[in-house]
């Protein structure tokens, strides 16, 4: 049986940490930033960890990323 391929868009949108947790990017941070306040941009910075229930849905698409 052939190997499962990693889903290309998931590979770019999510990162897997060394302990196996999944990090994601926040929305509203790519363009049209000039009218957003500095506080709003700071709140949107960083990469939060995904909830366990959401990670289970991504496991098949991220199968070869480790």
mmCIF file of N, CA and C in Angstrom:
data_model
loop_
_atom_site.group_PDB
_atom_site.id
_atom_site.type_symbol
_atom_site.label_atom_id
_atom_site.label_comp_id
_atom_site.label_asym_id
_atom_site.label_seq_id
_atom_site.Cartn_x
_atom_site.Cartn_y
_atom_site.Cartn_z
ATOM 1 N N UNK A 1 0.846 -1.179 0.000
ATOM 2 C CA UNK A 1 0.000 0.000 0.000
ATOM 3 C C UNK A 1 0.891 1.242 0.000
ATOM 4 N N UNK A 2 0.593 2.239 -0.853
ATOM 5 C CA UNK A 2 1.429 3.441 -0.906
ATOM 6 C C UNK A 2 1.271 4.304 0.336
ATOM 7 N N UNK A 3 2.258 5.152 0.530
ATOM 8 C CA UNK A 3 2.219 6.054 1.684
ATOM 9 C C UNK A 3 1.146 7.120 1.494
ATOM 10 N N UNK A 4 0.618 7.599 2.624
ATOM 11 C CA UNK A 4 -0.315 8.726 2.583
ATOM 12 C C UNK A 4 0.491 9.995 2.302
ATOM 13 N N UNK A 5 -0.010 10.839 1.423
ATOM 14 C CA UNK A 5 0.660 12.105 1.149
ATOM 15 C C UNK A 5 0.195 13.159 2.148
ATOM 16 N N UNK A 6 1.117 14.033 2.528
ATOM 17 C CA UNK A 6 0.775 15.156 3.390
ATOM 18 C C UNK A 6 -0.004 16.179 2.569
ATOM 19 N N UNK A 7 -1.071 16.707 3.129
ATOM 20 C CA UNK A 7 -1.880 17.712 2.434
ATOM 21 C C UNK A 7 -1.076 19.001 2.339
ATOM 22 N N UNK A 8 -0.864 19.494 1.125
ATOM 23 C CA UNK A 8 0.055 20.613 0.900
ATOM 24 C C UNK A 8 -0.358 21.888 1.622
ATOM 25 N N UNK A 9 -1.639 22.224 1.623
ATOM 26 C CA UNK A 9 -2.042 23.470 2.277
ATOM 27 C C UNK A 9 -1.924 23.356 3.790
ATOM 28 N N UNK A 10 -2.182 22.178 4.348
ATOM 29 C CA UNK A 10 -2.037 22.000 5.796
ATOM 30 C C UNK A 10 -0.578 22.111 6.209
ATOM 31 N N UNK A 11 0.307 21.626 5.363
ATOM 32 C CA UNK A 11 1.737 21.684 5.649
ATOM 33 C C UNK A 11 2.200 23.127 5.812
ATOM 34 N N UNK A 12 1.628 24.050 5.017
ATOM 35 C CA UNK A 12 2.028 25.449 5.083
ATOM 36 C C UNK A 12 1.338 26.207 6.213
ATOM 37 N N UNK A 13 0.144 25.797 6.596
ATOM 38 C CA UNK A 13 -0.646 26.560 7.563
ATOM 39 C C UNK A 13 -0.415 26.157 9.007
ATOM 40 N N UNK A 14 0.126 24.982 9.242
ATOM 41 C CA UNK A 14 0.301 24.485 10.604
ATOM 42 C C UNK A 14 1.726 24.012 10.802
ATOM 43 N N UNK A 15 2.222 24.151 12.030
ATOM 44 C CA UNK A 15 3.553 23.664 12.385
ATOM 45 C C UNK A 15 3.405 22.692 13.546
ATOM 46 N N UNK A 16 4.183 21.630 13.538
ATOM 47 C CA UNK A 16 4.155 20.658 14.624
ATOM 48 C C UNK A 16 5.378 20.892 15.499
ATOM 49 N N UNK A 17 5.157 21.020 16.808
ATOM 50 C CA UNK A 17 6.252 21.257 17.745
ATOM 51 C C UNK A 17 7.006 19.954 17.993
ATOM 52 N N UNK A 18 8.092 20.050 18.707
ATOM 53 C CA UNK A 18 8.876 18.865 19.018
ATOM 54 C C UNK A 18 8.135 17.859 19.868
ATOM 55 N N UNK A 19 7.169 18.333 20.658
ATOM 56 C CA UNK A 19 6.400 17.417 21.506
ATOM 57 C C UNK A 19 5.133 16.921 20.822
ATOM 58 N N UNK A 20 4.911 17.323 19.557
ATOM 59 C CA UNK A 20 3.764 16.821 18.810
ATOM 60 C C UNK A 20 2.532 17.698 18.838
ATOM 61 N N UNK A 21 2.614 18.851 19.493
ATOM 62 C CA UNK A 21 1.473 19.765 19.492
ATOM 63 C C UNK A 21 1.445 20.531 18.168
ATOM 64 N N UNK A 22 0.273 21.048 17.812
ATOM 65 C CA UNK A 22 0.120 21.733 16.528
ATOM 66 C C UNK A 22 -0.093 23.222 16.769
ATOM 67 N N UNK A 23 0.728 24.044 16.101
ATOM 68 C CA UNK A 23 0.598 25.493 16.186
ATOM 69 C C UNK A 23 -0.062 25.998 14.911
ATOM 70 N N UNK A 24 -0.831 27.082 15.051
ATOM 71 C CA UNK A 24 -1.529 27.664 13.909
ATOM 72 C C UNK A 24 -1.272 29.165 13.877
ATOM 73 N N UNK A 25 -1.596 29.773 12.750
ATOM 74 C CA UNK A 25 -1.498 31.220 12.617
ATOM 75 C C UNK A 25 -2.865 31.840 12.855
ATOM 76 N N UNK A 26 -2.881 33.080 13.316
ATOM 77 C CA UNK A 26 -4.138 33.791 13.533
ATOM 78 C C UNK A 26 -4.544 34.544 12.271
ATOM 79 N N UNK A 27 -5.838 34.782 12.137
ATOM 80 C CA UNK A 27 -6.363 35.535 10.997
ATOM 81 C C UNK A 27 -6.220 37.038 11.250
ATOM 82 N N UNK A 28 -6.514 37.833 10.235
ATOM 83 C CA UNK A 28 -6.523 39.304 10.300
ATOM 84 C C UNK A 28 -5.133 39.901 10.509
ATOM 85 N N UNK A 29 -4.090 39.253 10.033
ATOM 86 C CA UNK A 29 -2.742 39.727 10.293
ATOM 87 C C UNK A 29 -1.925 39.852 9.004
ATOM 88 N N UNK A 30 -2.546 39.730 7.833
ATOM 89 C CA UNK A 30 -1.782 39.719 6.588
ATOM 90 C C UNK A 30 -1.746 41.051 5.850
ATOM 91 N N UNK A 31 -2.847 41.766 5.802
ATOM 92 C CA UNK A 31 -2.869 43.027 5.065
ATOM 93 C C UNK A 31 -3.905 43.940 5.711
ATOM 94 N N UNK A 32 -3.980 45.181 5.222
ATOM 95 C CA UNK A 32 -4.864 46.204 5.797
ATOM 96 C C UNK A 32 -4.532 46.458 7.272
ATOM 97 N N UNK A 33 -3.249 46.500 7.584
ATOM 98 C CA UNK A 33 -2.825 46.646 8.979
ATOM 99 C C UNK A 33 -2.691 48.105 9.406
ATOM 100 N N UNK A 34 -2.702 49.030 8.458
ATOM 101 C CA UNK A 34 -2.436 50.423 8.820
ATOM 102 C C UNK A 34 -3.536 51.021 9.687
ATOM 103 N N UNK A 35 -4.771 50.571 9.527
ATOM 104 C CA UNK A 35 -5.853 51.139 10.340
ATOM 105 C C UNK A 35 -6.078 50.371 11.639
ATOM 106 N N UNK A 36 -5.353 49.294 11.856
ATOM 107 C CA UNK A 36 -5.503 48.538 13.100
ATOM 108 C C UNK A 36 -4.578 49.140 14.155
ATOM 109 N N UNK A 37 -5.014 49.112 15.391
ATOM 110 C CA UNK A 37 -4.210 49.685 16.468
ATOM 111 C C UNK A 37 -3.031 48.768 16.787
ATOM 112 N N UNK A 38 -2.033 49.353 17.433
ATOM 113 C CA UNK A 38 -0.883 48.559 17.832
ATOM 114 C C UNK A 38 -1.265 47.458 18.797
ATOM 115 N N UNK A 39 -2.217 47.747 19.672
ATOM 116 C CA UNK A 39 -2.660 46.731 20.630
ATOM 117 C C UNK A 39 -3.299 45.553 19.905
ATOM 118 N N UNK A 40 -4.119 45.854 18.911
ATOM 119 C CA UNK A 40 -4.776 44.777 18.172
ATOM 120 C C UNK A 40 -3.745 43.922 17.437
ATOM 121 N N UNK A 41 -2.717 44.561 16.880
ATOM 122 C CA UNK A 41 -1.687 43.814 16.160
ATOM 123 C C UNK A 41 -0.856 42.963 17.114
ATOM 124 N N UNK A 42 -0.600 43.468 18.320
ATOM 125 C CA UNK A 42 0.144 42.671 19.300
ATOM 126 C C UNK A 42 -0.665 41.462 19.746
ATOM 127 N N UNK A 43 -1.975 41.651 19.940
ATOM 128 C CA UNK A 43 -2.840 40.540 20.352
ATOM 129 C C UNK A 43 -2.862 39.461 19.272
ATOM 130 N N UNK A 44 -2.802 39.885 18.014
ATOM 131 C CA UNK A 44 -2.845 38.929 16.908
ATOM 132 C C UNK A 44 -1.494 38.275 16.639
ATOM 133 N N UNK A 45 -0.434 38.743 17.294
ATOM 134 C CA UNK A 45 0.886 38.167 17.069
ATOM 135 C C UNK A 45 0.983 36.800 17.745
ATOM 136 N N UNK A 46 1.946 36.028 17.325
ATOM 137 C CA UNK A 46 2.184 34.734 17.943
ATOM 138 C C UNK A 46 1.397 33.616 17.286
ATOM 139 N N UNK A 47 1.708 32.413 17.694
ATOM 140 C CA UNK A 47 1.070 31.222 17.145
ATOM 141 C C UNK A 47 0.506 30.395 18.286
ATOM 142 N N UNK A 48 -0.810 30.430 18.489
ATOM 143 C CA UNK A 48 -1.391 29.632 19.568
ATOM 144 C C UNK A 48 -1.425 28.153 19.214
ATOM 145 N N UNK A 49 -1.520 27.323 20.239
ATOM 146 C CA UNK A 49 -1.660 25.884 20.031
ATOM 147 C C UNK A 49 -3.109 25.559 19.707
ATOM 148 N N UNK A 50 -3.293 24.563 18.905
ATOM 149 C CA UNK A 50 -4.651 24.150 18.538
ATOM 150 C C UNK A 50 -5.241 23.265 19.624
ATOM 151 N N UNK A 51 -6.558 23.285 19.728
ATOM 152 C CA UNK A 51 -7.258 22.441 20.690
ATOM 153 C C UNK A 51 -7.155 20.983 20.254
ATOM 154 N N UNK A 52 -7.197 20.084 21.226
ATOM 155 C CA UNK A 52 -7.031 18.659 20.942
ATOM 156 C C UNK A 52 -8.102 18.134 19.996
ATOM 157 N N UNK A 53 -9.331 18.610 20.131
ATOM 158 C CA UNK A 53 -10.399 18.143 19.255
ATOM 159 C C UNK A 53 -10.171 18.527 17.808
ATOM 160 N N UNK A 54 -9.589 19.706 17.575
ATOM 161 C CA UNK A 54 -9.300 20.132 16.210
ATOM 162 C C UNK A 54 -8.105 19.381 15.641
ATOM 163 N N UNK A 55 -7.152 19.050 16.490
ATOM 164 C CA UNK A 55 -5.959 18.341 16.030
ATOM 165 C C UNK A 55 -6.332 16.958 15.516
ATOM 166 N N UNK A 56 -7.285 16.311 16.153
ATOM 167 C CA UNK A 56 -7.697 14.976 15.707
ATOM 168 C C UNK A 56 -8.200 14.993 14.271
ATOM 169 N N UNK A 57 -8.870 16.091 13.878
ATOM 170 C CA UNK A 57 -9.370 16.187 12.505
ATOM 171 C C UNK A 57 -8.238 16.397 11.505
ATOM 172 N N UNK A 58 -7.109 16.948 11.948
ATOM 173 C CA UNK A 58 -5.995 17.235 11.048
ATOM 174 C C UNK A 58 -5.003 16.089 10.928
ATOM 175 N N UNK A 59 -5.096 15.092 11.775
ATOM 176 C CA UNK A 59 -4.077 14.050 11.833
ATOM 177 C C UNK A 59 -3.852 13.362 10.490
ATOM 178 N N UNK A 60 -4.910 13.079 9.753
ATOM 179 C CA UNK A 60 -4.745 12.374 8.491
ATOM 180 C C UNK A 60 -4.021 13.244 7.467
ATOM 181 N N UNK A 61 -4.356 14.520 7.403
ATOM 182 C CA UNK A 61 -3.715 15.406 6.440
ATOM 183 C C UNK A 61 -2.277 15.728 6.778
ATOM 184 N N UNK A 62 -1.943 15.695 8.072
ATOM 185 C CA UNK A 62 -0.576 15.983 8.518
ATOM 186 C C UNK A 62 0.179 14.705 8.850
ATOM 187 N N UNK A 63 -0.195 13.605 8.233
ATOM 188 C CA UNK A 63 0.308 12.297 8.643
ATOM 189 C C UNK A 63 1.827 12.167 8.569
ATOM 190 N N UNK A 64 2.480 12.769 7.566
ATOM 191 C CA UNK A 64 3.920 12.575 7.415
ATOM 192 C C UNK A 64 4.754 13.699 8.008
ATOM 193 N N UNK A 65 4.124 14.692 8.614
ATOM 194 C CA UNK A 65 4.876 15.774 9.258
ATOM 195 C C UNK A 65 5.137 15.406 10.704
ATOM 196 N N UNK A 66 6.374 15.442 11.095
ATOM 197 C CA UNK A 66 6.700 15.155 12.490
ATOM 198 C C UNK A 66 7.961 15.870 12.870
#
